[in-house]
Tab-separated table of C-alpha atoms (C1' of nucleotides) in Angstrom:
chain	number	residue	atom	x	y	z
A	1	MET	CA	59.191	71.372	124.976
A	2	PRO	CA	59.972	69.540	121.614
A	3	ARG	CA	56.427	70.564	120.333
A	4	VAL	CA	55.190	71.478	116.958
A	5	SER	CA	53.679	74.775	116.173
A	6	ASP	CA	50.069	75.679	116.573
A	7	GLU	CA	50.081	76.286	112.718
A	8	HIS	CA	51.110	72.929	112.014
A	9	LEU	CA	48.462	71.417	114.305
A	10	ALA	CA	45.880	73.410	112.759
A	11	ALA	CA	47.131	72.485	109.087
A	12	ARG	CA	47.190	68.810	110.114
A	13	ARG	CA	43.498	69.175	111.142
A	14	ARG	CA	42.472	70.870	108.199
A	15	GLN	CA	44.183	68.199	106.207
A	16	ILE	CA	42.330	65.455	107.996
A	17	VAL	CA	38.984	67.229	107.670
A	18	ASP	CA	39.383	68.092	104.013
A	19	ALA	CA	40.158	64.394	103.331
A	20	ALA	CA	37.366	63.279	105.291
A	21	ARG	CA	35.053	65.620	103.418
A	22	ARG	CA	36.072	64.191	100.021
A	23	CYS	CA	35.540	60.800	101.403
A	24	PHE	CA	32.191	61.409	102.934
A	25	LEU	CA	31.032	63.112	99.607
A	26	ARG	CA	32.161	59.902	97.588
A	27	GLU	CA	30.759	57.283	99.963
A	28	GLY	CA	28.479	58.915	102.736
A	29	PHE	CA	29.329	59.054	106.432
A	30	HIS	CA	28.782	55.219	107.121
A	31	ARG	CA	30.286	53.898	103.999
A	32	THR	CA	33.471	55.568	104.256
A	33	THR	CA	35.901	53.830	106.435
A	34	MET	CA	38.443	55.368	108.641
A	35	HIS	CA	41.100	53.695	106.634
A	36	ASP	CA	39.691	55.511	103.617
A	37	VAL	CA	40.074	58.941	105.252
A	38	ILE	CA	43.519	57.985	106.487
A	39	ALA	CA	44.735	57.119	102.891
A	40	GLU	CA	43.215	60.117	101.502
A	41	ALA	CA	44.897	62.464	104.124
A	42	GLY	CA	48.021	60.582	103.295
A	43	LEU	CA	48.912	60.092	107.119
A	44	SER	CA	48.963	56.974	109.546
A	45	VAL	CA	45.968	55.701	111.623
A	46	GLY	CA	47.823	57.044	114.649
A	47	ALA	CA	48.252	60.429	113.548
A	48	VAL	CA	44.404	60.755	112.561
A	49	TYR	CA	43.311	59.505	115.810
A	50	ARG	CA	45.431	61.940	117.510
A	51	TYR	CA	43.544	64.740	116.200
A	52	PHE	CA	40.072	62.991	116.256
A	53	PRO	CA	39.211	60.294	118.897
A	54	SER	CA	36.576	58.555	116.845
A	55	LYS	CA	35.024	58.530	113.865
A	56	ALA	CA	31.915	60.168	115.271
A	57	SER	CA	33.923	63.149	116.116
A	58	LEU	CA	35.119	63.677	112.629
A	59	ILE	CA	31.541	63.135	111.520
A	60	ASN	CA	30.345	66.150	113.885
A	61	ALA	CA	33.219	68.384	112.656
A	62	ILE	CA	32.241	68.011	109.010
A	63	ALA	CA	28.511	68.474	109.841
A	64	GLU	CA	29.088	71.605	111.811
A	65	GLU	CA	31.087	72.947	109.131
A	66	ALA	CA	28.452	72.019	106.523
A	67	ILE	CA	25.705	73.377	108.304
A	68	GLY	CA	27.036	76.406	109.882
A	69	GLY	CA	28.606	77.740	106.609
A	70	ALA	CA	25.584	79.874	105.596
A	71	GLU	CA	25.268	81.723	108.868
A	72	LEU	CA	27.599	84.525	108.433
A	73	VAL	CA	26.400	84.992	104.816
A	74	LEU	CA	22.754	85.365	105.944
A	75	ALA	CA	23.773	87.544	108.932
A	76	ASP	CA	25.491	89.879	106.625
A	77	LEU	CA	22.355	90.079	104.175
A	78	ALA	CA	20.162	90.773	107.200
A	79	ARG	CA	22.273	93.521	108.376
A	80	GLN	CA	22.645	95.486	105.001
A	81	ASP	CA	21.553	99.177	104.941
A	82	PRO	CA	19.634	100.296	103.331
A	83	PRO	CA	17.426	97.067	103.756
A	84	LEU	CA	17.736	94.706	100.644
A	85	PRO	CA	14.469	94.094	98.888
A	86	LEU	CA	13.398	90.405	99.663
A	87	ALA	CA	13.887	89.330	96.131
A	88	GLU	CA	17.258	90.731	96.046
A	89	ALA	CA	18.265	89.174	99.214
A	90	LEU	CA	16.803	85.705	98.157
A	91	GLU	CA	18.911	86.134	94.917
A	92	ARG	CA	22.195	86.870	97.103
A	93	ALA	CA	21.375	84.102	99.169
A	94	LEU	CA	21.136	81.772	96.088
A	95	ALA	CA	24.439	82.955	94.931
A	96	TYR	CA	26.188	81.710	97.874
A	97	VAL	CA	24.208	78.611	97.623
A	98	GLU	CA	25.534	78.210	93.962
A	99	THR	CA	28.972	78.333	95.186
A	100	GLN	CA	28.213	75.194	97.338
A	101	VAL	CA	26.261	72.807	95.068
A	102	GLY	CA	29.129	71.632	93.230
A	103	ASP	CA	30.612	68.086	93.451
A	104	ASP	CA	32.733	68.986	96.351
A	105	GLY	CA	30.227	71.559	97.706
A	106	LEU	CA	29.366	71.818	101.601
A	107	LEU	CA	25.641	71.527	100.618
A	108	ARG	CA	25.862	68.126	99.486
A	109	ILE	CA	27.327	67.154	102.802
A	110	ALA	CA	24.505	69.255	104.298
A	111	VAL	CA	22.068	66.699	102.665
A	112	GLN	CA	23.698	63.672	104.172
A	113	VAL	CA	23.629	65.793	107.729
A	114	TRP	CA	19.987	65.998	107.583
A	115	GLY	CA	19.852	62.161	107.134
A	116	GLU	CA	22.088	61.666	110.142
A	117	ALA	CA	20.209	64.277	112.233
A	118	GLN	CA	17.495	61.836	112.256
A	119	ARG	CA	19.298	59.298	114.301
A	120	ASP	CA	21.699	61.460	116.221
A	121	PRO	CA	19.825	63.829	118.805
A	122	ALA	CA	22.757	65.988	119.513
A	123	LEU	CA	23.136	66.536	115.752
A	124	ALA	CA	19.593	67.131	115.582
A	125	GLU	CA	19.816	69.764	118.135
A	126	PHE	CA	22.708	71.595	116.509
A	127	VAL	CA	20.889	71.501	112.931
A	128	ALA	CA	17.605	72.952	114.461
A	129	GLY	CA	19.400	75.635	116.399
A	130	THR	CA	21.492	76.656	113.419
A	131	TYR	CA	18.627	76.524	110.760
A	132	ALA	CA	16.380	78.392	113.352
A	133	GLY	CA	18.986	81.117	113.376
A	134	LEU	CA	19.076	81.346	109.687
A	135	ARG	CA	15.107	81.743	109.840
A	136	ARG	CA	15.537	84.614	112.049
A	137	HIS	CA	17.751	86.445	109.748
A	138	PHE	CA	15.027	86.016	107.119
A	139	GLU	CA	12.611	87.354	109.547
A	140	ALA	CA	14.662	90.412	110.371
A	141	LEU	CA	14.617	90.945	106.385
A	142	VAL	CA	11.006	90.491	106.234
A	143	ARG	CA	10.319	93.046	108.973
A	144	ARG	CA	12.228	95.638	107.590
A	145	ALA	CA	10.528	94.999	104.120
A	146	GLN	CA	7.376	95.569	105.973
A	147	ASP	CA	8.733	98.919	107.378
A	148	GLY	CA	9.542	99.880	103.817
A	149	GLY	CA	6.179	98.959	102.710
A	150	GLU	CA	7.301	96.018	100.299
A	151	ILE	CA	5.175	93.602	102.149
A	152	SER	CA	1.729	94.041	103.813
A	153	ALA	CA	2.191	95.038	107.538
A	154	ASP	CA	-0.540	92.493	108.502
A	155	ALA	CA	1.495	89.574	107.317
A	156	ASP	CA	3.222	87.166	110.181
A	157	PRO	CA	6.722	87.896	109.542
A	158	GLN	CA	7.762	84.445	111.028
A	159	ALA	CA	5.580	82.815	108.429
A	160	VAL	CA	6.895	85.002	105.797
A	161	ALA	CA	10.259	84.280	106.538
A	162	ALA	CA	9.663	80.437	106.534
A	163	ALA	CA	8.376	80.533	103.140
A	164	LEU	CA	11.351	82.769	101.941
A	165	PHE	CA	13.637	80.546	103.855
A	166	GLY	CA	11.971	77.430	102.286
A	167	LEU	CA	12.944	78.761	98.716
A	168	VAL	CA	16.594	78.041	99.334
A	169	PRO	CA	16.746	74.574	100.155
A	170	GLY	CA	13.766	74.208	97.767
A	171	TRP	CA	16.131	75.420	94.902
A	172	PHE	CA	19.282	73.477	95.677
A	173	ILE	CA	17.541	70.131	96.466
A	174	GLN	CA	16.256	70.419	92.602
A	175	ARG	CA	19.654	71.340	91.692
A	176	ILE	CA	21.559	68.575	93.489
A	177	LEU	CA	18.869	65.859	92.580
A	178	THR	CA	17.848	66.940	89.190
A	179	GLY	CA	20.475	69.423	87.760
A	180	GLY	CA	17.600	71.533	88.334
A	181	PRO	CA	16.943	75.172	86.917
A	182	ASP	CA	19.743	77.495	87.087
A	183	ARG	CA	19.701	80.305	89.543
A	184	ALA	CA	18.402	83.083	87.095
A	185	THR	CA	15.638	80.877	85.923
A	186	TYR	CA	14.675	79.799	89.436
A	187	LEU	CA	14.584	83.620	90.419
A	188	ALA	CA	12.610	84.520	87.437
A	189	GLY	CA	9.987	81.794	88.489
A	190	VAL	CA	9.975	83.213	91.962
A	191	ARG	CA	9.467	86.600	90.677
A	192	ALA	CA	6.818	85.656	88.537
A	193	LEU	CA	4.882	83.978	91.469
A	194	LEU	CA	5.427	87.125	93.465
A	195	GLY	CA	3.502	88.841	90.632
A	196	ARG	CA	6.453	91.440	90.346
A	197	SER	CA	8.508	92.225	87.253
A	198	GLY	CA	11.726	92.168	89.282
B	1	MET	CA	2.542	22.222	92.970
B	2	PRO	CA	3.133	22.677	96.673
B	3	ARG	CA	3.196	26.468	96.728
B	4	VAL	CA	2.216	28.957	99.201
B	5	SER	CA	-0.391	31.581	97.830
B	6	ASP	CA	0.623	34.853	96.137
B	7	GLU	CA	-1.063	36.681	99.000
B	8	HIS	CA	1.133	34.936	101.379
B	9	LEU	CA	4.284	35.885	99.330
B	10	ALA	CA	3.014	39.411	99.142
B	11	ALA	CA	2.313	39.709	102.917
B	12	ARG	CA	5.670	38.346	103.727
B	13	ARG	CA	7.316	40.801	101.414
B	14	ARG	CA	5.458	43.689	102.857
B	15	GLN	CA	6.447	42.288	106.558
B	16	ILE	CA	10.030	42.575	105.544
B	17	VAL	CA	9.641	45.989	103.746
B	18	ASP	CA	7.901	47.439	106.763
B	19	ALA	CA	10.283	46.103	109.157
B	20	ALA	CA	13.339	47.574	107.061
B	21	ARG	CA	11.445	51.076	106.875
B	22	ARG	CA	11.185	51.025	110.887
B	23	CYS	CA	15.015	50.115	111.188
B	24	PHE	CA	16.078	52.452	108.431
B	25	LEU	CA	14.194	55.351	110.234
B	26	ARG	CA	15.837	54.460	113.460
B	27	GLU	CA	19.383	53.869	112.154
B	28	GLY	CA	19.715	55.134	108.579
B	29	PHE	CA	20.638	52.682	105.726
B	30	HIS	CA	24.251	51.869	106.521
B	31	ARG	CA	24.107	51.636	110.346
B	32	THR	CA	21.033	49.296	110.324
B	33	THR	CA	22.352	45.740	109.856
B	34	MET	CA	20.594	42.932	108.020
B	35	HIS	CA	20.298	40.996	111.529
B	36	ASP	CA	18.385	44.406	112.759
B	37	VAL	CA	15.927	44.081	109.784
B	38	ILE	CA	15.741	40.163	110.196
B	39	ALA	CA	14.886	40.495	114.096
B	40	GLU	CA	12.272	43.340	113.461
B	41	ALA	CA	10.510	41.234	110.762
B	42	GLY	CA	10.499	38.352	113.414
B	43	LEU	CA	11.929	36.033	110.569
B	44	SER	CA	15.076	34.102	110.075
B	45	VAL	CA	18.206	35.342	107.862
B	46	GLY	CA	17.242	32.745	105.213
B	47	ALA	CA	13.544	33.788	105.006
B	48	VAL	CA	14.614	37.329	104.310
B	49	TYR	CA	17.235	36.600	101.686
B	50	ARG	CA	14.797	34.690	100.050
B	51	TYR	CA	12.726	37.667	99.148
B	52	PHE	CA	15.605	40.138	98.943
B	53	PRO	CA	18.917	38.930	97.498
B	54	SER	CA	20.860	41.647	99.286
B	55	LYS	CA	20.694	44.576	101.368
B	56	ALA	CA	21.119	46.825	98.364
B	57	SER	CA	17.998	45.571	96.868
B	58	LEU	CA	16.355	46.212	100.097
B	59	ILE	CA	17.217	49.691	100.183
B	60	ASN	CA	16.237	49.989	96.509
B	61	ALA	CA	12.676	48.683	97.455
B	62	ILE	CA	12.182	51.251	100.225
B	63	ALA	CA	13.799	54.061	98.364
B	64	GLU	CA	11.297	53.531	95.504
B	65	GLU	CA	8.265	53.512	97.917
B	66	ALA	CA	9.612	56.780	99.638
B	67	ILE	CA	10.166	58.772	96.600
B	68	GLY	CA	7.499	57.429	94.364
B	69	GLY	CA	4.818	58.083	96.898
B	70	ALA	CA	3.831	61.388	95.844
B	71	GLU	CA	3.500	60.863	92.001
B	72	LEU	CA	-0.184	59.866	92.223
B	73	VAL	CA	-1.114	62.639	94.417
B	74	LEU	CA	0.398	65.443	92.118
B	75	ALA	CA	-0.733	63.720	89.018
B	76	ASP	CA	-4.317	64.047	90.441
B	77	LEU	CA	-3.979	67.863	91.323
B	78	ALA	CA	-2.697	68.734	88.165
B	79	ARG	CA	-5.743	66.767	86.468
B	80	GLN	CA	-8.531	68.680	88.425
B	81	ASP	CA	-11.265	70.358	86.563
B	82	PRO	CA	-11.748	73.147	86.867
B	83	PRO	CA	-7.863	73.772	87.278
B	84	LEU	CA	-6.869	74.573	90.802
B	85	PRO	CA	-5.434	78.045	91.658
B	86	LEU	CA	-1.914	77.553	92.471
B	87	ALA	CA	-2.253	78.515	96.088
B	88	GLU	CA	-4.943	75.775	96.506
B	89	ALA	CA	-2.867	73.319	94.664
B	90	LEU	CA	0.111	73.997	96.965
B	91	GLU	CA	-2.042	73.605	99.954
B	92	ARG	CA	-3.325	70.360	98.881
B	93	ALA	CA	0.222	69.087	98.293
B	94	LEU	CA	1.351	70.276	101.490
B	95	ALA	CA	-1.662	68.339	102.936
B	96	TYR	CA	-0.307	65.184	101.543
B	97	VAL	CA	3.237	65.913	102.866
B	98	GLU	CA	1.980	66.647	106.133
B	99	THR	CA	0.532	62.843	106.444
B	100	GLN	CA	4.356	61.890	105.655
B	101	VAL	CA	6.591	63.766	107.954
B	102	GLY	CA	5.485	61.936	111.163
B	103	ASP	CA	8.216	59.906	112.883
B	104	ASP	CA	7.511	56.847	110.642
B	105	GLY	CA	6.549	58.922	107.432
B	106	LEU	CA	7.943	58.371	104.062
B	107	LEU	CA	9.497	61.805	103.622
B	108	ARG	CA	11.951	60.972	106.527
B	109	ILE	CA	13.059	58.130	104.424
B	110	ALA	CA	13.147	60.419	101.523
B	111	VAL	CA	15.806	62.708	103.065
B	112	GLN	CA	18.055	59.643	103.446
B	113	VAL	CA	17.449	58.629	99.935
B	114	TRP	CA	18.555	61.995	98.730
B	115	GLY	CA	21.869	61.344	100.654
B	116	GLU	CA	22.152	57.925	99.154
B	117	ALA	CA	21.624	59.145	95.486
B	118	GLN	CA	24.782	61.084	95.795
B	119	ARG	CA	26.620	57.798	95.830
B	120	ASP	CA	24.442	55.456	93.859
B	121	PRO	CA	24.007	56.492	90.029
B	122	ALA	CA	21.134	54.203	89.590
B	123	LEU	CA	19.311	55.373	92.453
B	124	ALA	CA	20.278	59.203	91.523
B	125	GLU	CA	18.784	58.565	88.145
B	126	PHE	CA	15.632	57.160	89.438
B	127	VAL	CA	15.303	60.038	91.758
B	128	ALA	CA	16.054	62.599	89.121
B	129	GLY	CA	13.599	61.129	86.784
B	130	THR	CA	10.707	60.997	89.557
B	131	TYR	CA	11.219	64.327	90.669
B	132	ALA	CA	11.304	65.531	87.223
B	133	GLY	CA	7.887	64.113	86.753
B	134	LEU	CA	6.555	65.934	89.793
B	135	ARG	CA	7.787	69.387	88.654
B	136	ARG	CA	6.138	68.594	85.043
B	137	HIS	CA	2.954	68.165	87.088
B	138	PHE	CA	3.536	71.610	88.627
B	139	GLU	CA	4.239	72.797	85.242
B	140	ALA	CA	1.011	71.957	83.935
B	141	LEU	CA	-0.700	73.521	86.683
B	142	VAL	CA	1.182	76.803	85.903
B	143	ARG	CA	0.101	76.719	82.441
B	144	ARG	CA	-3.517	76.273	83.014
B	145	ALA	CA	-3.245	79.112	85.912
B	146	GLN	CA	-1.702	81.174	82.970
B	147	ASP	CA	-4.757	80.281	80.739
B	148	GLY	CA	-7.053	81.353	83.311
B	149	GLY	CA	-5.185	84.660	83.945
B	150	GLU	CA	-3.982	83.772	87.344
B	151	ILE	CA	-0.237	84.343	86.285
B	152	SER	CA	1.142	86.390	83.771
B	153	ALA	CA	1.387	84.937	80.351
B	154	ASP	CA	4.818	85.997	79.829
B	155	ALA	CA	6.209	83.868	82.517
B	156	ASP	CA	8.344	80.752	81.871
B	157	PRO	CA	6.044	77.993	83.035
B	158	GLN	CA	8.914	75.692	83.916
B	159	ALA	CA	10.660	78.543	86.317
B	160	VAL	CA	7.282	79.153	87.923
B	161	ALA	CA	6.882	75.363	88.309
B	162	ALA	CA	10.470	75.199	89.766
B	163	ALA	CA	9.801	77.853	92.405
B	164	LEU	CA	6.406	76.323	93.340
B	165	PHE	CA	7.720	72.821	93.485
B	166	GLY	CA	10.743	74.165	95.661
B	167	LEU	CA	8.235	75.447	98.472
B	168	VAL	CA	7.267	71.755	99.116
B	169	PRO	CA	10.760	70.347	100.305
B	170	GLY	CA	11.149	73.971	101.566
B	171	TRP	CA	8.560	73.295	104.030
B	172	PHE	CA	9.057	69.660	104.813
B	173	ILE	CA	12.837	70.105	105.727
B	174	GLN	CA	11.965	72.715	107.941
B	175	ARG	CA	9.103	70.642	109.675
B	176	ILE	CA	11.567	67.634	110.018
B	177	LEU	CA	14.546	69.489	111.130
B	178	THR	CA	13.293	72.489	113.229
B	179	GLY	CA	9.867	71.342	113.970
B	180	GLY	CA	8.974	74.120	111.730
B	181	PRO	CA	5.869	76.195	110.867
B	182	ASP	CA	2.592	74.265	110.710
B	183	ARG	CA	0.933	73.974	107.334
B	184	ALA	CA	-1.429	77.022	107.961
B	185	THR	CA	1.256	79.171	108.847
B	186	TYR	CA	3.484	78.409	106.011
B	187	LEU	CA	0.666	78.858	103.496
B	188	ALA	CA	-0.255	82.166	104.981
B	189	GLY	CA	3.497	83.148	104.620
B	190	VAL	CA	3.540	81.915	101.017
B	191	ARG	CA	0.364	83.988	100.357
B	192	ALA	CA	1.607	87.062	101.800
B	193	LEU	CA	4.629	86.608	99.799
B	194	LEU	CA	2.618	86.201	96.764
B	195	GLY	CA	0.802	89.563	97.595
B	196	ARG	CA	-2.625	87.778	97.698
B	197	SER	CA	-4.982	87.575	100.571
B	198	GLY	CA	-5.706	83.743	100.231
C	1	DC	C1'	-12.024	12.253	104.278
C	2	DC	C1'	-7.145	11.119	105.408
C	3	DG	C1'	-2.349	9.748	104.691
C	4	DT	C1'	1.670	10.416	101.764
C	5	DC	C1'	5.073	12.836	99.322
C	6	DA	C1'	7.721	16.123	96.685
C	7	DA	C1'	9.101	20.601	96.465
C	8	DG	C1'	8.957	25.194	98.185
C	9	DA	C1'	9.884	28.189	102.376
C	10	DA	C1'	11.947	29.050	106.474
C	11	DC	C1'	15.932	28.392	109.668
C	12	DG	C1'	20.380	29.354	111.898
C	13	DA	C1'	25.252	28.201	112.319
C	14	DA	C1'	29.065	29.366	110.199
C	15	DC	C1'	32.278	31.787	106.824
C	16	DG	C1'	35.480	35.156	105.331
C	17	DT	C1'	36.108	40.050	105.298
C	18	DT	C1'	36.242	44.361	107.059
C	19	DC	C1'	35.193	47.519	110.568
C	20	DG	C1'	36.775	51.187	114.157
C	21	DT	C1'	40.259	51.275	117.528
C	22	DT	C1'	44.497	50.041	120.244
C	23	DC	C1'	49.255	49.707	121.232
C	24	DT	C1'	54.008	49.400	121.050
C	25	DA	C1'	58.157	51.092	118.756
C	26	DC	C1'	60.275	54.493	116.096
C	27	DG	C1'	61.936	59.091	114.581
C	28	DA	C1'	61.866	63.900	114.408
C	29	DT	C1'	62.433	68.086	117.156
C	30	DG	C1'	63.612	72.042	120.165
D	1	DC	C1'	68.517	63.746	125.053
D	2	DA	C1'	63.869	64.070	126.803
D	3	DT	C1'	59.616	64.178	124.873
D	4	DC	C1'	55.936	64.222	121.947
D	5	DG	C1'	53.983	63.256	117.132
D	6	DT	C1'	53.880	59.331	113.961
D	7	DA	C1'	53.645	54.871	112.131
D	8	DG	C1'	51.459	50.642	110.988
D	9	DA	C1'	50.795	45.948	112.511
D	10	DA	C1'	47.418	43.693	115.229
D	11	DC	C1'	42.791	42.742	117.596
D	12	DG	C1'	38.053	41.687	118.797
D	13	DA	C1'	33.736	42.810	117.296
D	14	DA	C1'	30.450	42.810	113.953
D	15	DC	C1'	29.320	42.726	109.198
D	16	DG	C1'	26.521	40.686	104.732
D	17	DT	C1'	26.097	36.744	103.017
D	18	DT	C1'	26.164	31.493	102.149
D	19	DC	C1'	24.527	27.011	102.519
D	20	DG	C1'	23.176	22.493	104.395
D	21	DT	C1'	19.245	21.212	107.127
D	22	DT	C1'	14.520	21.254	108.934
D	23	DC	C1'	9.709	22.542	108.610
D	24	DT	C1'	5.515	23.400	106.168
D	25	DT	C1'	2.365	23.222	102.443
D	26	DG	C1'	-1.250	21.465	99.307
D	27	DA	C1'	-2.245	18.271	95.179
D	28	DC	C1'	-3.334	13.524	95.053
D	29	DG	C1'	-4.167	8.449	95.365
D	30	DG	C1'	-6.755	5.603	98.142
DNA sequence: CCGTCAAGAACGAACGTTCGTTCTACGATG
DNA sequence: CATCGTAGAACGAACGTTCGTTCTTGACGG
């Protein structure tokens, strides 16, 4: 009967998740303490534990947000009509990436999730499934590129999709770790490698 | 005067480093305890602390091993005479990668180092420097490919090098996280994307 | 060839701290 | 005013590290 609105609940939850993301970016999953998250959220211990029963559940929520973020973007790219040339599809994918490589971007969290996935089988399965899904979107793009004659019909679409997909983390890892080439430079390099003028 | 041989000291150090690597692979840097490492090494607390003054120094030693491992391999590739075609250089780089993506491979540690580098500035600088060095080796390969006419002389060698370099982590991340395509498949995909028969 | 001895190497109990989580009391809400 | 969300002190476990002690090594005098 005396209950708070669903909006309030959702807002509180977001408040905690956002605080956790900032903390995890600063200190990594296992070096941030629950008290760090609690202080960052400006709440009390009890309040946070009402929304997340454990630290692990908080890590999971953040991980799903970080890994799942690209799904919608890529699904949309694969669905465009007329089909996007592969170089342009890649460009748009990198444009999304660019919004998420900043100091508080999801992709920095994703890198930490990769590490975590190596010791948490459930998380590993989630990551594997999500990334396989992303790769399938690239595969759809490749098949349509084959229909249009952009790529040899003999090529294995899964293989080409893997190569194309690889170019995405291949870029943002460089960005995050070395400051890396900017998007235009990287794309120019890819196009030169493809032997097209772009 | 009464001292143990240098070989003994080196062997003990390696014994500790190897134990730490196994532990870090199982549990990540901050979930493995010093007691885990000590038990895995079969030594005592004091013995381990004689060789490494802190947990951080142990993490550093492992990180440098994992990140630095590729340097020699790539330097060698860039130095080959006659120059390697780019696709073959990539193939050889991936062959090295393949030896290090197994359950106890260095690249799994490298992924964890990427995460750690986001909160440890000293480690970040080391990683950035090392990876920039690797990219320069690719750049040398690209310049030589341009001399040989394999790639347009107009292309920016740094840009092409970044694209080529990106294909390496782009593969092993897929391997580690999704089981990924095998080396031959991935290379076939890259070659199809390059528009060459291979 | 052996016994001695100083010093380095290894040991592991113990310390202070900090962790994730629990619990009881309080205040706000409909 | 009944009830649920919030608060924050408190708890036991486990952490990284220290330190006083014990064991082992190898040069050296006999």
